[in-house]
Structure formats: C-alpha cells, structure tokens
PDB file of C-alpha atoms and ligand atoms in Angstrom:
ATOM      1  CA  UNK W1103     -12.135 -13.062  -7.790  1.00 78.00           C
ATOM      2  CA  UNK W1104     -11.600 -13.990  -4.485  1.00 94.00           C
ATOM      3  CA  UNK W1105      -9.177 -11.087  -3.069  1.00 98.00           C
ATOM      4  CA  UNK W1106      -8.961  -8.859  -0.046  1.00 98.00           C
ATOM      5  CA  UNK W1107      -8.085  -5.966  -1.361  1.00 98.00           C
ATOM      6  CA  UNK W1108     -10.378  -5.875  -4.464  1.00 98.00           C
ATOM      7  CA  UNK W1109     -12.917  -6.047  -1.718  1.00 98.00           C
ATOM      8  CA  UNK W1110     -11.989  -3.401  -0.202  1.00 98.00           C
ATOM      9  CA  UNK W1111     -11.313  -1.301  -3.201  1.00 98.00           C
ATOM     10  CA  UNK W1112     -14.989  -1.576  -4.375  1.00 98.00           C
ATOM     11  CA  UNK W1113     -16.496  -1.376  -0.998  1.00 98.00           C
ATOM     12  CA  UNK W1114     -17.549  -4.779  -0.266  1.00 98.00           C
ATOM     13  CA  UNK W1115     -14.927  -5.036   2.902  1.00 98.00           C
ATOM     14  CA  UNK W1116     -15.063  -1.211   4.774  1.00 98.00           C
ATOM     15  CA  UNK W1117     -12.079   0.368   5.111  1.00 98.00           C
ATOM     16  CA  UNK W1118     -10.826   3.856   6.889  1.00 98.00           C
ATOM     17  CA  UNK W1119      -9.981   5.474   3.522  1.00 98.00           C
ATOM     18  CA  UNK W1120      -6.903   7.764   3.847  1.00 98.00           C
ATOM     19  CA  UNK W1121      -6.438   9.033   0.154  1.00 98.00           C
ATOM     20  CA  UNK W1122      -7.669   7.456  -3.360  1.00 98.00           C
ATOM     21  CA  UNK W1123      -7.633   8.580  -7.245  1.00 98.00           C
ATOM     22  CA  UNK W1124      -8.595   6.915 -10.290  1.00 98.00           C
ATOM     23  CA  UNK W1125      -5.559   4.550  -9.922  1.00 98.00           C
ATOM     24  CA  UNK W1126      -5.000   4.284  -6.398  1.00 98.00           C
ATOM     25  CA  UNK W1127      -7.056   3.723  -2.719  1.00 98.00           C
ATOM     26  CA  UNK W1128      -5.049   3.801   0.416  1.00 98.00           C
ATOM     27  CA  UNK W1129      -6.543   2.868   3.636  1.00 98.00           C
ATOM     28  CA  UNK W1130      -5.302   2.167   7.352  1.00 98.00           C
ATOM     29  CA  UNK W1131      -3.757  -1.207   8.407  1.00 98.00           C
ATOM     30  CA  UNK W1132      -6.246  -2.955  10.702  1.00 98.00           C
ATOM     31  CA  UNK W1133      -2.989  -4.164  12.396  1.00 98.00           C
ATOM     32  CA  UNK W1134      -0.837  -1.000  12.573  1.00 98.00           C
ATOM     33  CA  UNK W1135       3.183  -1.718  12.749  1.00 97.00           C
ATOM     34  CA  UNK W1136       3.389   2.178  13.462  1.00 97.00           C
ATOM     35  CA  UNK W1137       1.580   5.051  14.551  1.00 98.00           C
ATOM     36  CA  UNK W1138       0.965   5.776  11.019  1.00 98.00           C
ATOM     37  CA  UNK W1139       0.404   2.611   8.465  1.00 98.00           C
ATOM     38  CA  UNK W1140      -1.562   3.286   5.578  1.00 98.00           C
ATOM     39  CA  UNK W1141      -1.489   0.806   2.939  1.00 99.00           C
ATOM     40  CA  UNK W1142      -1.859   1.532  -0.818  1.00 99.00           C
ATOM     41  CA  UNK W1143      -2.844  -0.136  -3.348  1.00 98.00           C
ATOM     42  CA  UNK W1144      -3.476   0.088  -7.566  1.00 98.00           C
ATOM     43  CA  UNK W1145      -7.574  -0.618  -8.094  1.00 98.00           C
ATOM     44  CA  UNK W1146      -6.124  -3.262 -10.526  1.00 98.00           C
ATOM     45  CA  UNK W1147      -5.684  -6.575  -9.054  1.00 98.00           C
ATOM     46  CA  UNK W1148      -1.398  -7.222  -9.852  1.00 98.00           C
ATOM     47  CA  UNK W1149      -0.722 -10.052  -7.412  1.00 97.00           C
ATOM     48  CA  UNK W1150       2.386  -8.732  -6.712  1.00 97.00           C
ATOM     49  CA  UNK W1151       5.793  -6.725  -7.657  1.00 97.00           C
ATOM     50  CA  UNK W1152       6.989  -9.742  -9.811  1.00 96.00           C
ATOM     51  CA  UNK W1153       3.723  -9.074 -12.174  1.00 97.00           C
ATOM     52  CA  UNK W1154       5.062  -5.779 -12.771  1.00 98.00           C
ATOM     53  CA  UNK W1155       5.146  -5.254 -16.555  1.00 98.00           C
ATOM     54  CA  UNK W1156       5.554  -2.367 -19.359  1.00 98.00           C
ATOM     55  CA  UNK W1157       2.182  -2.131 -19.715  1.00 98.00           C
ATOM     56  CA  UNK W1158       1.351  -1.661 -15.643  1.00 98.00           C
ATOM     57  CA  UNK W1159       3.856   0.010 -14.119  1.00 98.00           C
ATOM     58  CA  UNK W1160       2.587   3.027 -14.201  1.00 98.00           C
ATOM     59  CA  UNK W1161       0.788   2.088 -11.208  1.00 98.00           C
ATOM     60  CA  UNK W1162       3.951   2.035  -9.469  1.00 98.00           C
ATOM     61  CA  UNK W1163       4.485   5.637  -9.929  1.00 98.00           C
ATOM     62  CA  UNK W1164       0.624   6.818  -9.102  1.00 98.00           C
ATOM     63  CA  UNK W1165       1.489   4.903  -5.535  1.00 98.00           C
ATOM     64  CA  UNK W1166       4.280   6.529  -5.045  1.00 98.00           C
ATOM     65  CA  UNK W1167       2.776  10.395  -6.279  1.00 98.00           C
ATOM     66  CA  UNK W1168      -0.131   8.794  -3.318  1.00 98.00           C
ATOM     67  CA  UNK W1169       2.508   8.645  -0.823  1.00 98.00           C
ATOM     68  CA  UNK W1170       3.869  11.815  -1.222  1.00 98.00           C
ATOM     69  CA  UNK W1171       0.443  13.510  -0.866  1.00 98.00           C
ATOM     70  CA  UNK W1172      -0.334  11.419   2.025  1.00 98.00           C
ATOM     71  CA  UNK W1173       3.175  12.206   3.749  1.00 98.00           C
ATOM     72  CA  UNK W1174       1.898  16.105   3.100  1.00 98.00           C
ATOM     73  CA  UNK W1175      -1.420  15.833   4.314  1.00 98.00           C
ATOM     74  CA  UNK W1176      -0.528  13.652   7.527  1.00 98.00           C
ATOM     75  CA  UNK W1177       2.433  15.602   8.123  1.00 98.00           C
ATOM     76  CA  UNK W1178       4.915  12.987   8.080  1.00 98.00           C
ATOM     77  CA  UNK W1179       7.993  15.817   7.607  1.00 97.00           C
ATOM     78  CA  UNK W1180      10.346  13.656   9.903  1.00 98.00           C
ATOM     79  CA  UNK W1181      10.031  11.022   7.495  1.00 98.00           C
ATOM     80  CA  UNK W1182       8.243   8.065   6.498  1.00 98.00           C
ATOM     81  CA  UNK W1183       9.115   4.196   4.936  1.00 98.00           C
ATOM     82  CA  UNK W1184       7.376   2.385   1.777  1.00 98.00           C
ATOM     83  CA  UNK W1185       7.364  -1.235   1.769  1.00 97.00           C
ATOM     84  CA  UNK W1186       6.771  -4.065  -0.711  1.00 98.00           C
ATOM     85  CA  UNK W1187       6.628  -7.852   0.318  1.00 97.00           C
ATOM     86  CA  UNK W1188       6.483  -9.900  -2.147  1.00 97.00           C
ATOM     87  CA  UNK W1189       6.069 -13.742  -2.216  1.00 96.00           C
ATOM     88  CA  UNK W1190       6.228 -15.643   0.963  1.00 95.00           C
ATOM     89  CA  UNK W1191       9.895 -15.506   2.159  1.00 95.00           C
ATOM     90  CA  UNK W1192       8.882 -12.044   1.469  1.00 96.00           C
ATOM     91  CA  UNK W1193       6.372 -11.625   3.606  1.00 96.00           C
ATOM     92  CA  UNK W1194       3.260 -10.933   1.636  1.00 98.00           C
ATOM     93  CA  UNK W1195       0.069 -12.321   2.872  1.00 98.00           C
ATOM     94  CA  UNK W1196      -2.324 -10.769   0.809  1.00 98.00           C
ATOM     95  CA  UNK W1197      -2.018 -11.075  -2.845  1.00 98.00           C
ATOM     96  CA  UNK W1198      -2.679  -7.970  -4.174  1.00 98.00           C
ATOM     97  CA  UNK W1199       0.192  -5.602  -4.861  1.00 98.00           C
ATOM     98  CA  UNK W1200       0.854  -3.590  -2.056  1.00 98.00           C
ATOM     99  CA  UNK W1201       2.935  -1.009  -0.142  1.00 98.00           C
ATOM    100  CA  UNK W1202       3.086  -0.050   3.168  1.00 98.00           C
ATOM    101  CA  UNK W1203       3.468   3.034   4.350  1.00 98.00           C
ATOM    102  CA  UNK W1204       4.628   3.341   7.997  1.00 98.00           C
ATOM    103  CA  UNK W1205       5.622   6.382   9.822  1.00 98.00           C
ATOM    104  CA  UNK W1206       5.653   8.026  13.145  1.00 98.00           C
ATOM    105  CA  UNK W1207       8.427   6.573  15.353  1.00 97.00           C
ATOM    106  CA  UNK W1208      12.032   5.410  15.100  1.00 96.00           C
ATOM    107  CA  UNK W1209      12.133   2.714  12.353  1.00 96.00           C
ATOM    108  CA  UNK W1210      14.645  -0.031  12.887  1.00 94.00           C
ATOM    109  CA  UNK W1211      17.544  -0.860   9.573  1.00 95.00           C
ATOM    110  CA  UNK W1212      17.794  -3.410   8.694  1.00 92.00           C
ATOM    111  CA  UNK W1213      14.172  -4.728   8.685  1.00 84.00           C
ATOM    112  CA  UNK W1214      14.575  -8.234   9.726  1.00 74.00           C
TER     113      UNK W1214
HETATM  114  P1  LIG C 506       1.472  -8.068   3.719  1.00 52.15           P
HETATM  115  O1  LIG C 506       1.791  -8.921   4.912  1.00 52.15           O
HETATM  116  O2  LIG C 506       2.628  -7.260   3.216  1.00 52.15           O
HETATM  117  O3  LIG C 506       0.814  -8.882   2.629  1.00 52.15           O
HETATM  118  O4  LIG C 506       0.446  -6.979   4.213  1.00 52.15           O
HETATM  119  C1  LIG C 506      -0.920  -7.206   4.339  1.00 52.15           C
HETATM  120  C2  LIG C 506      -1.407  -6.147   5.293  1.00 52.15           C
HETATM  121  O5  LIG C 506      -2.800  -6.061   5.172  1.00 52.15           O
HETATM  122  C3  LIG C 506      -1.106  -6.452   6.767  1.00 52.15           C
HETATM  123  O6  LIG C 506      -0.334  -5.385   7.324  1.00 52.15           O
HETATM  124  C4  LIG C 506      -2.481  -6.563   7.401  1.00 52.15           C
HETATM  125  O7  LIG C 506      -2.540  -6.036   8.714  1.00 52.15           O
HETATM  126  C5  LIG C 506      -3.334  -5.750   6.438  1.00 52.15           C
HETATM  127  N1  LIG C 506      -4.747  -6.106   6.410  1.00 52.15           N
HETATM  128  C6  LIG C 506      -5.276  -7.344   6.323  1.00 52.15           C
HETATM  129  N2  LIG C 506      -6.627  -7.288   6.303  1.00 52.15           N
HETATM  130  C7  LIG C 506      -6.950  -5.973   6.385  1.00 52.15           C
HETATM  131  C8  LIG C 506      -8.184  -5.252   6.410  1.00 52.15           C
HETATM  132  N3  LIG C 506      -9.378  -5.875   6.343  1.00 52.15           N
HETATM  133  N4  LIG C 506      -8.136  -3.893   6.517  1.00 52.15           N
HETATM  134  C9  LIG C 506      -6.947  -3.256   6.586  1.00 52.15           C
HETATM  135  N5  LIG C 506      -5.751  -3.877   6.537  1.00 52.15           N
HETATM  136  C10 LIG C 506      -5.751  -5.214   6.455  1.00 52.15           C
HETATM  137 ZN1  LIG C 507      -7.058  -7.883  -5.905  1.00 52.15          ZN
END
C-alpha cells in the first residue's frame, strides 16, 4: 500500500522517532506548527477517525496513553493540544489516522 505513514512506521521513510510501543510510533512533524509537534500514529493503517470501529478503537486509547508519556518525558507541564483532521474540509492530507500533538507556545481557540 501506497501510504506515508506506513512508510514511515516500518522504516522505509526515516523519521526522528519521539516515542513508539507495539501499537503506536510517534515522530516529529517535518513542518512543525509549534515548538513541539510530534505526530502519532497506530502501526495499523485506519485511514482516518471515520474508520474507527469496535474492533479498533483501542488504538485510540494507546495514542492517547502515548501522549501522556510524551507530555511527561518532554515536559510539556504548561500544557499541550491533540488534534485529528479528518477528511478534506478537515484538513487531513495524509491518510493514515493521525493526531497531532503540538505544544510549546500560546495556542490560538478557536482553531480556524
Ligand atoms: P494532516 O494535514 O493532519 O494530514 O497532517 C499531516 C502531517 O504530516 C503534516 O503536519 C505534515 O507536516 C506531516 N508530514 C508529512 N510528511 C512528513 C514526513 N515525511 N515526516 C514527518 N511529518 C510529515
Ligand atoms: Zn498507512
């Protein structure tokens, strides 16, 4: 399959690895949006949130127990946002389920 982040999940595409597990590989955003931006991903290609089912949704929660470890370890105590685009009005451009994790400076509400 012909996808970014699978790429980059089995090493074919390097990537400044910031955390992984048997579920989950985070790396840094070649186009950071924040001091911080790590991106993380589930090693299972799910094209995006709307694929979310019963059966895969645990995946959800591993990414989010990943952030939390990452927000210790980088020492993002003043806080930290997750975000999900999904589809194109969305603004997801790679299609591999993803959330961003951006930190570091004053985040602007509503996104835009
Ligand atoms: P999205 O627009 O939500 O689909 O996010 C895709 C993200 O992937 C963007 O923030 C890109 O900067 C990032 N990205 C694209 N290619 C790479 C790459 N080779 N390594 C790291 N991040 C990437
Ligand atoms: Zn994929």
């Amino acid at each position: 399959m012909d996808c970014l982040f699978c790429k980059i999940v089995n090493g074919e595409i390097p990537s400044t690895k910031i955390y992984e597990d048997e579920t989950v590989y985070a790396f840094a955003d070649i186009a950071p949006q924040a001091p911080f931006h790590a991106v993380i991903v589930p090693k299972m290609h799910i094209k995006c949130a709307d694929e979310i089912t019963e059966e895969n949704s645990f995946v959800v929660a591993k990414i989010f127990e990943a952030a939390a470890k990452i927000a210790k370890s980088e020492n993002l105590e003043k806080g930290y946002r997750m975000v999900n685009n999904c589809g194109e009005e969305g603004g997801q451009t790679v299609g591999h389920l993803h959330f961003h994790l951006l930190a570091g400076r004053m985040l602007a509400w509503p996104p835009g």
